Coordinates of C-alpha atoms and ligand atoms in Angstrom, one line a residue:
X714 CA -35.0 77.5 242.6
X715 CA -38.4 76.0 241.7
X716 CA -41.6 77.5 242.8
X717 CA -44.4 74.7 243.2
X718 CA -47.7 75.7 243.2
X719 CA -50.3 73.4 243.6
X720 CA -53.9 73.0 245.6
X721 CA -53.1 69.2 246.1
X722 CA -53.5 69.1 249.8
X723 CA -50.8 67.0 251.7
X724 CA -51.9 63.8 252.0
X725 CA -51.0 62.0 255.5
X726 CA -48.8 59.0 255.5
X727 CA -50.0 55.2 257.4
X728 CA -47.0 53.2 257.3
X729 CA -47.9 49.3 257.6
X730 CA -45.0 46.5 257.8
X731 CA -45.4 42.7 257.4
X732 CA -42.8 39.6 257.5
X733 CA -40.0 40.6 259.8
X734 CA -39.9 37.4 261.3
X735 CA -39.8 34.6 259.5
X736 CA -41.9 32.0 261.4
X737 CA -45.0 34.4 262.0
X738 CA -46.7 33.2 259.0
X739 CA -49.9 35.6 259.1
X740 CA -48.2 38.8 258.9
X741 CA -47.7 39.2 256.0
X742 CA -51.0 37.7 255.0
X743 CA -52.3 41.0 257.1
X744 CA -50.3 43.6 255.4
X745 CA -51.5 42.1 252.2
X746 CA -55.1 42.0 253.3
X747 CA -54.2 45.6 253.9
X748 CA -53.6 46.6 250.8
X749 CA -56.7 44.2 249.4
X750 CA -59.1 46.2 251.3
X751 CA -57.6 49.6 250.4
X752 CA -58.1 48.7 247.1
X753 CA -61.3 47.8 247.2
X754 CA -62.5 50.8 250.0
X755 CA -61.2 54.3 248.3
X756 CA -62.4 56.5 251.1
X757 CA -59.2 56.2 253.3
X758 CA -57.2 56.6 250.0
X759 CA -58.5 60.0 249.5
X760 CA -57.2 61.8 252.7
X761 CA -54.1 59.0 253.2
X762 CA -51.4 58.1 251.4
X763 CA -50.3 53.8 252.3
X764 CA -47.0 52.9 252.4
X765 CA -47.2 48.8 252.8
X766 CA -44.4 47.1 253.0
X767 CA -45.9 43.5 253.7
X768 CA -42.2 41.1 253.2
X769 CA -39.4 42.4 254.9
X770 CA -37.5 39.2 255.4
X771 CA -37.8 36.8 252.3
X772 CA -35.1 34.8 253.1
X773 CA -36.2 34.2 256.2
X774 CA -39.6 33.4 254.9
X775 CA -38.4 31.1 252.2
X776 CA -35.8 29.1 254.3
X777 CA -38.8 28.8 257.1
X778 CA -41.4 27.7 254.5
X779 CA -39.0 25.0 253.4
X780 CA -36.6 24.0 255.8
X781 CA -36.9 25.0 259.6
X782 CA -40.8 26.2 260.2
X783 CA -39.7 28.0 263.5
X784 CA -37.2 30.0 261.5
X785 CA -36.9 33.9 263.1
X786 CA -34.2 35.7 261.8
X787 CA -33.2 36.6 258.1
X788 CA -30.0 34.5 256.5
X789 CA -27.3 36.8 256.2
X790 CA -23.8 34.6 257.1
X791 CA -22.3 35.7 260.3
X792 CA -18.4 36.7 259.2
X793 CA -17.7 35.4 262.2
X794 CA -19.1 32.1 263.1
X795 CA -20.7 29.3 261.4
X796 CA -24.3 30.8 262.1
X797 CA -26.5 32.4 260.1
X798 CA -29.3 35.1 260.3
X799 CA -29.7 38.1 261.8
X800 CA -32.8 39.1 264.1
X801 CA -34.3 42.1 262.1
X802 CA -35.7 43.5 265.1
X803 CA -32.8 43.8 266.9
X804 CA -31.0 46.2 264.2
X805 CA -32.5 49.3 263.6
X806 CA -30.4 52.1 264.8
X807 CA -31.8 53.4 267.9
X808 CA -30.8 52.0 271.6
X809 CA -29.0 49.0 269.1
X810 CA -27.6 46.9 271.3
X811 CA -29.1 47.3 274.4
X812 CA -31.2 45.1 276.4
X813 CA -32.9 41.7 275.2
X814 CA -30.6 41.7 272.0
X815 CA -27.6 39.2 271.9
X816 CA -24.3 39.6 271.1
X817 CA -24.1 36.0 269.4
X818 CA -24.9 35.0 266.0
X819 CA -25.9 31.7 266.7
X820 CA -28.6 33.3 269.2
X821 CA -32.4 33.8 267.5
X822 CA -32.2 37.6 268.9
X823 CA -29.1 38.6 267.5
X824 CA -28.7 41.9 266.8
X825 CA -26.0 42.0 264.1
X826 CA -22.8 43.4 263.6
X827 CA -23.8 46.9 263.8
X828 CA -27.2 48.8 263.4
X829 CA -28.3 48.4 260.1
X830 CA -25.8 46.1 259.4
X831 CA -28.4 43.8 257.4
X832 CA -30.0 44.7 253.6
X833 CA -33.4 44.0 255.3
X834 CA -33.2 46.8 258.2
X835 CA -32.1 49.5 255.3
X836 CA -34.8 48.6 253.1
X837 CA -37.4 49.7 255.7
X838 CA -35.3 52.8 256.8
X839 CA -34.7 54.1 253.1
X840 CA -38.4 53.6 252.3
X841 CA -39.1 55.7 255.2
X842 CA -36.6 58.9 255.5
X843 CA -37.9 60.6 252.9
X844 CA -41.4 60.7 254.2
X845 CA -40.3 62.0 257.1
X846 CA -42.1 64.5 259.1
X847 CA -45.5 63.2 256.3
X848 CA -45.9 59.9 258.4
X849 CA -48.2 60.1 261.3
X850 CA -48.4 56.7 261.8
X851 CA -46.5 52.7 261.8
X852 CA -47.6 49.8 262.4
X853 CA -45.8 46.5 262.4
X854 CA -47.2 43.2 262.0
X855 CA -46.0 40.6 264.0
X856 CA -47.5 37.5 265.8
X857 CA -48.0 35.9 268.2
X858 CA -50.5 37.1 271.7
X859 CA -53.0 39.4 270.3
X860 CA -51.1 42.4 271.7
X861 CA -51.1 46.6 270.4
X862 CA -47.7 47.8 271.8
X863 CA -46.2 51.1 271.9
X864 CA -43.0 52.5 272.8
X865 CA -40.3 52.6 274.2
X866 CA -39.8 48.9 273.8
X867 CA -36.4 49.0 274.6
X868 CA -36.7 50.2 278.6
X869 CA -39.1 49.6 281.2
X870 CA -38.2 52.8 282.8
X871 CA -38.3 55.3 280.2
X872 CA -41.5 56.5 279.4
X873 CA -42.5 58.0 275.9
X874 CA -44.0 61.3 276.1
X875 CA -46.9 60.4 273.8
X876 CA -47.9 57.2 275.9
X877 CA -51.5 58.4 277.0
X878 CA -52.1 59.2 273.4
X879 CA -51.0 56.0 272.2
X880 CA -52.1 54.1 274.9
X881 CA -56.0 56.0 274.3
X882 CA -55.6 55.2 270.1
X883 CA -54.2 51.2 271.1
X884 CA -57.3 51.0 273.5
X885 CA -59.9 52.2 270.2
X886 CA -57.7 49.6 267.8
X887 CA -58.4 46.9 270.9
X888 CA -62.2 48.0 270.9
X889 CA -63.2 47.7 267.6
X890 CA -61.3 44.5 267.2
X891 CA -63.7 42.7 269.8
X892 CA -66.7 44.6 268.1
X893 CA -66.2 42.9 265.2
X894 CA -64.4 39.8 265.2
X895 CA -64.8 39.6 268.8
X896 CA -60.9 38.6 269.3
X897 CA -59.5 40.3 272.5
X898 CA -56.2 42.1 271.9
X899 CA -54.2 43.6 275.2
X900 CA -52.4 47.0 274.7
X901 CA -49.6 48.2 276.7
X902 CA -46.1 49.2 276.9
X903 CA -43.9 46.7 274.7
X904 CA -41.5 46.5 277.3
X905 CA -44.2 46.3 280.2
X906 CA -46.4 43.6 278.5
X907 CA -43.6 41.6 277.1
X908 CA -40.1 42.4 277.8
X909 CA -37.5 45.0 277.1
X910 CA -35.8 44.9 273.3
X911 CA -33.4 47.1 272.4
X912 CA -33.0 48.0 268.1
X913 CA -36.6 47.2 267.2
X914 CA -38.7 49.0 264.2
X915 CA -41.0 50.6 266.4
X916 CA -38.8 52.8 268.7
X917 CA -36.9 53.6 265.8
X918 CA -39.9 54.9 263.7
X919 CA -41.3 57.0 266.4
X920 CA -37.4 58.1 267.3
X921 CA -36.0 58.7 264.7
X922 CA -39.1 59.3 262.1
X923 CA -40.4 61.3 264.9
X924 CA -44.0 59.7 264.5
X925 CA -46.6 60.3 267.2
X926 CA -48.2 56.6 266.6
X927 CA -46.2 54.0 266.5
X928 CA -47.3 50.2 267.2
X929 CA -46.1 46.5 267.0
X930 CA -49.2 44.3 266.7
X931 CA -49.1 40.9 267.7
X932 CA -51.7 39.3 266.2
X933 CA -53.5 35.6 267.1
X934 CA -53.5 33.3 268.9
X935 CA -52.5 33.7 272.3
X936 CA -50.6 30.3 272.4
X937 CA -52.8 27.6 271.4
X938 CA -51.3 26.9 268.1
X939 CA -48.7 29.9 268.3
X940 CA -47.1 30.0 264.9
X941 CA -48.3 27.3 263.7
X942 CA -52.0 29.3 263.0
X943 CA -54.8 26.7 261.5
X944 CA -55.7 27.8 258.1
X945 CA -59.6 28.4 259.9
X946 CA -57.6 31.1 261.7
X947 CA -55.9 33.6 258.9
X948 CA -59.5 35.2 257.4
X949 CA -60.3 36.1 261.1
X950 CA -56.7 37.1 262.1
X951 CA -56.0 39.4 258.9
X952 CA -59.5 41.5 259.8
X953 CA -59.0 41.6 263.5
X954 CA -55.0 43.7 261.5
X955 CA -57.7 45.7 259.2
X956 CA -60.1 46.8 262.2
X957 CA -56.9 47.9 263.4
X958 CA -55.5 49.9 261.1
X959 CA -58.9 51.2 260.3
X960 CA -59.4 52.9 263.1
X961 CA -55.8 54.4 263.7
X962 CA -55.7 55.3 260.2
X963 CA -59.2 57.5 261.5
X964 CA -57.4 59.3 264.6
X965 CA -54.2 60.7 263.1
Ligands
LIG1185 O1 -39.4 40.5 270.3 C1 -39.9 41.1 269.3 O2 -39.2 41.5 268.4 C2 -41.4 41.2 269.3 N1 -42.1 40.0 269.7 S1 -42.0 38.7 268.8 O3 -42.5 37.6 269.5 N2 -42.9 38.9 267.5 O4 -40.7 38.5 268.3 C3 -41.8 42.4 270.2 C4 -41.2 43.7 269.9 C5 -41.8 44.8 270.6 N3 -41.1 46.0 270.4 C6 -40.2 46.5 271.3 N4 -40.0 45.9 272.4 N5 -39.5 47.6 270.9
LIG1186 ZN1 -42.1 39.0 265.6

């Protein structure tokens, strides 16, 4: 038996993801402008401990960078067909399976062989488990249509008990984006505002990581370049992501 005794108080976890699909270029860029500003602003690194993971899919990143710009899913080889690539956010293991996630592999939303079938998917669930229960908040980057959603993402008809309280912390993130940058970001229900997906990061991490604030950011543009984001663009896109987690990283 070990007996710790310490007066190190527990520091509260933000959790902050980046690159899960491959064509939405400025994710990443946001985690890492994350991290950047952490560095440079130790206030919010005395009372939180940051857990960035800013490139979840790197093949999918590499084989859109080089080959197929509009490039989604990671690379595994499907077993069982000539396609490749699984959609990351169709395989985390909560509701896997269920609605907007196809059963083919050639599809750009398919959900894998099983939950967590992909190396990808488990990277992000082992780095989380053991904080569990220290992690009062996640948020995803992803782009595009300047968007804070919460959960459940994966039904339209089930409601997650903490909605006002995410939908009041989604509203502040919204607010102080368009105080600063002045770029308007909508908030709502994932499955609402865009459309049920069954298997994504965010209902798993505030299922079965049991954390209270759990988001999938879209960030710019709303459709006028899409993916293809003018360079112009990424300095004002990755501080519209800071403003965000900014002011969540103040509410939990
Ligand atoms: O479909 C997705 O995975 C996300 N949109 S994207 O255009 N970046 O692919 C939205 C996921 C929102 N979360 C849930 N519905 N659970
Ligand atoms: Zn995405």
């Amino acid at each position: 038996m070990t007996n710790n005794i310490t007066n190190t108080v527990q520091k509260k976890v933000v959790f902050v993801d980046g690159g899960i699909h491959a064509r939405e270029l400025v994710s990443p860029a946001a985690a890492l402008y994350v991290i950047e500003t952490l560095i440079a602003n130790t206030k919010l690194t005395e009372t939180i401990e940051w857990q960035i993971m800013p490139m979840l899919n790197p093949d999918g990143y590499e084989y859109a960078l080089n080959k197929d710009p509009l490039w989604r899913k990671n690379r595994s080889k499907s077993p069982s067909s000539t396609c490749y690539g699984v959609d990351l956010n169709r395989n985390f293991g909560f509701q896997w399976g269920g609605l907007g996630a196809s059963s083919s592999p050639c599809s750009y939303d398919y959900k894998g062989a099983s939950a967590f079938s992909e190396p990808e998917s488990r990277a992000l669930r082992d780095a989380m488990l053991p904080l569990k229960g220290k992690v009062k908040a996640y948020i995803t980057f992803h782009s595009f249509g300047q968007t804070i959603l919460y959960p459940w993402g994966y039904s339209t008809l089930v409601k997650h008990p903490l909605t006002a309280t995410m939908d009041t912390a989604a509203k502040a993130m919204a607010a102080q984006i368009k105080k600063t940058t002045l770029a308007v970001y909508s908030v709502g229900n994932s499955a609402v505002v865009y459309y049920p997906v069954a298997g994504a990061s965010d209902d798993w991490a505030a299922y079965a990581m049991d954390i209270a604030h759990s988001y999938t950011i879209e960030l710019r543009d709303k459709g006028v370049y899409g993916f293809k984001l003018p360079a112009s663009q990424i300095l004002p896109t990755v501080r519209d992501a800071w403003e965000a987690v900014k002011t969540l990283a103040t509410l939990v």
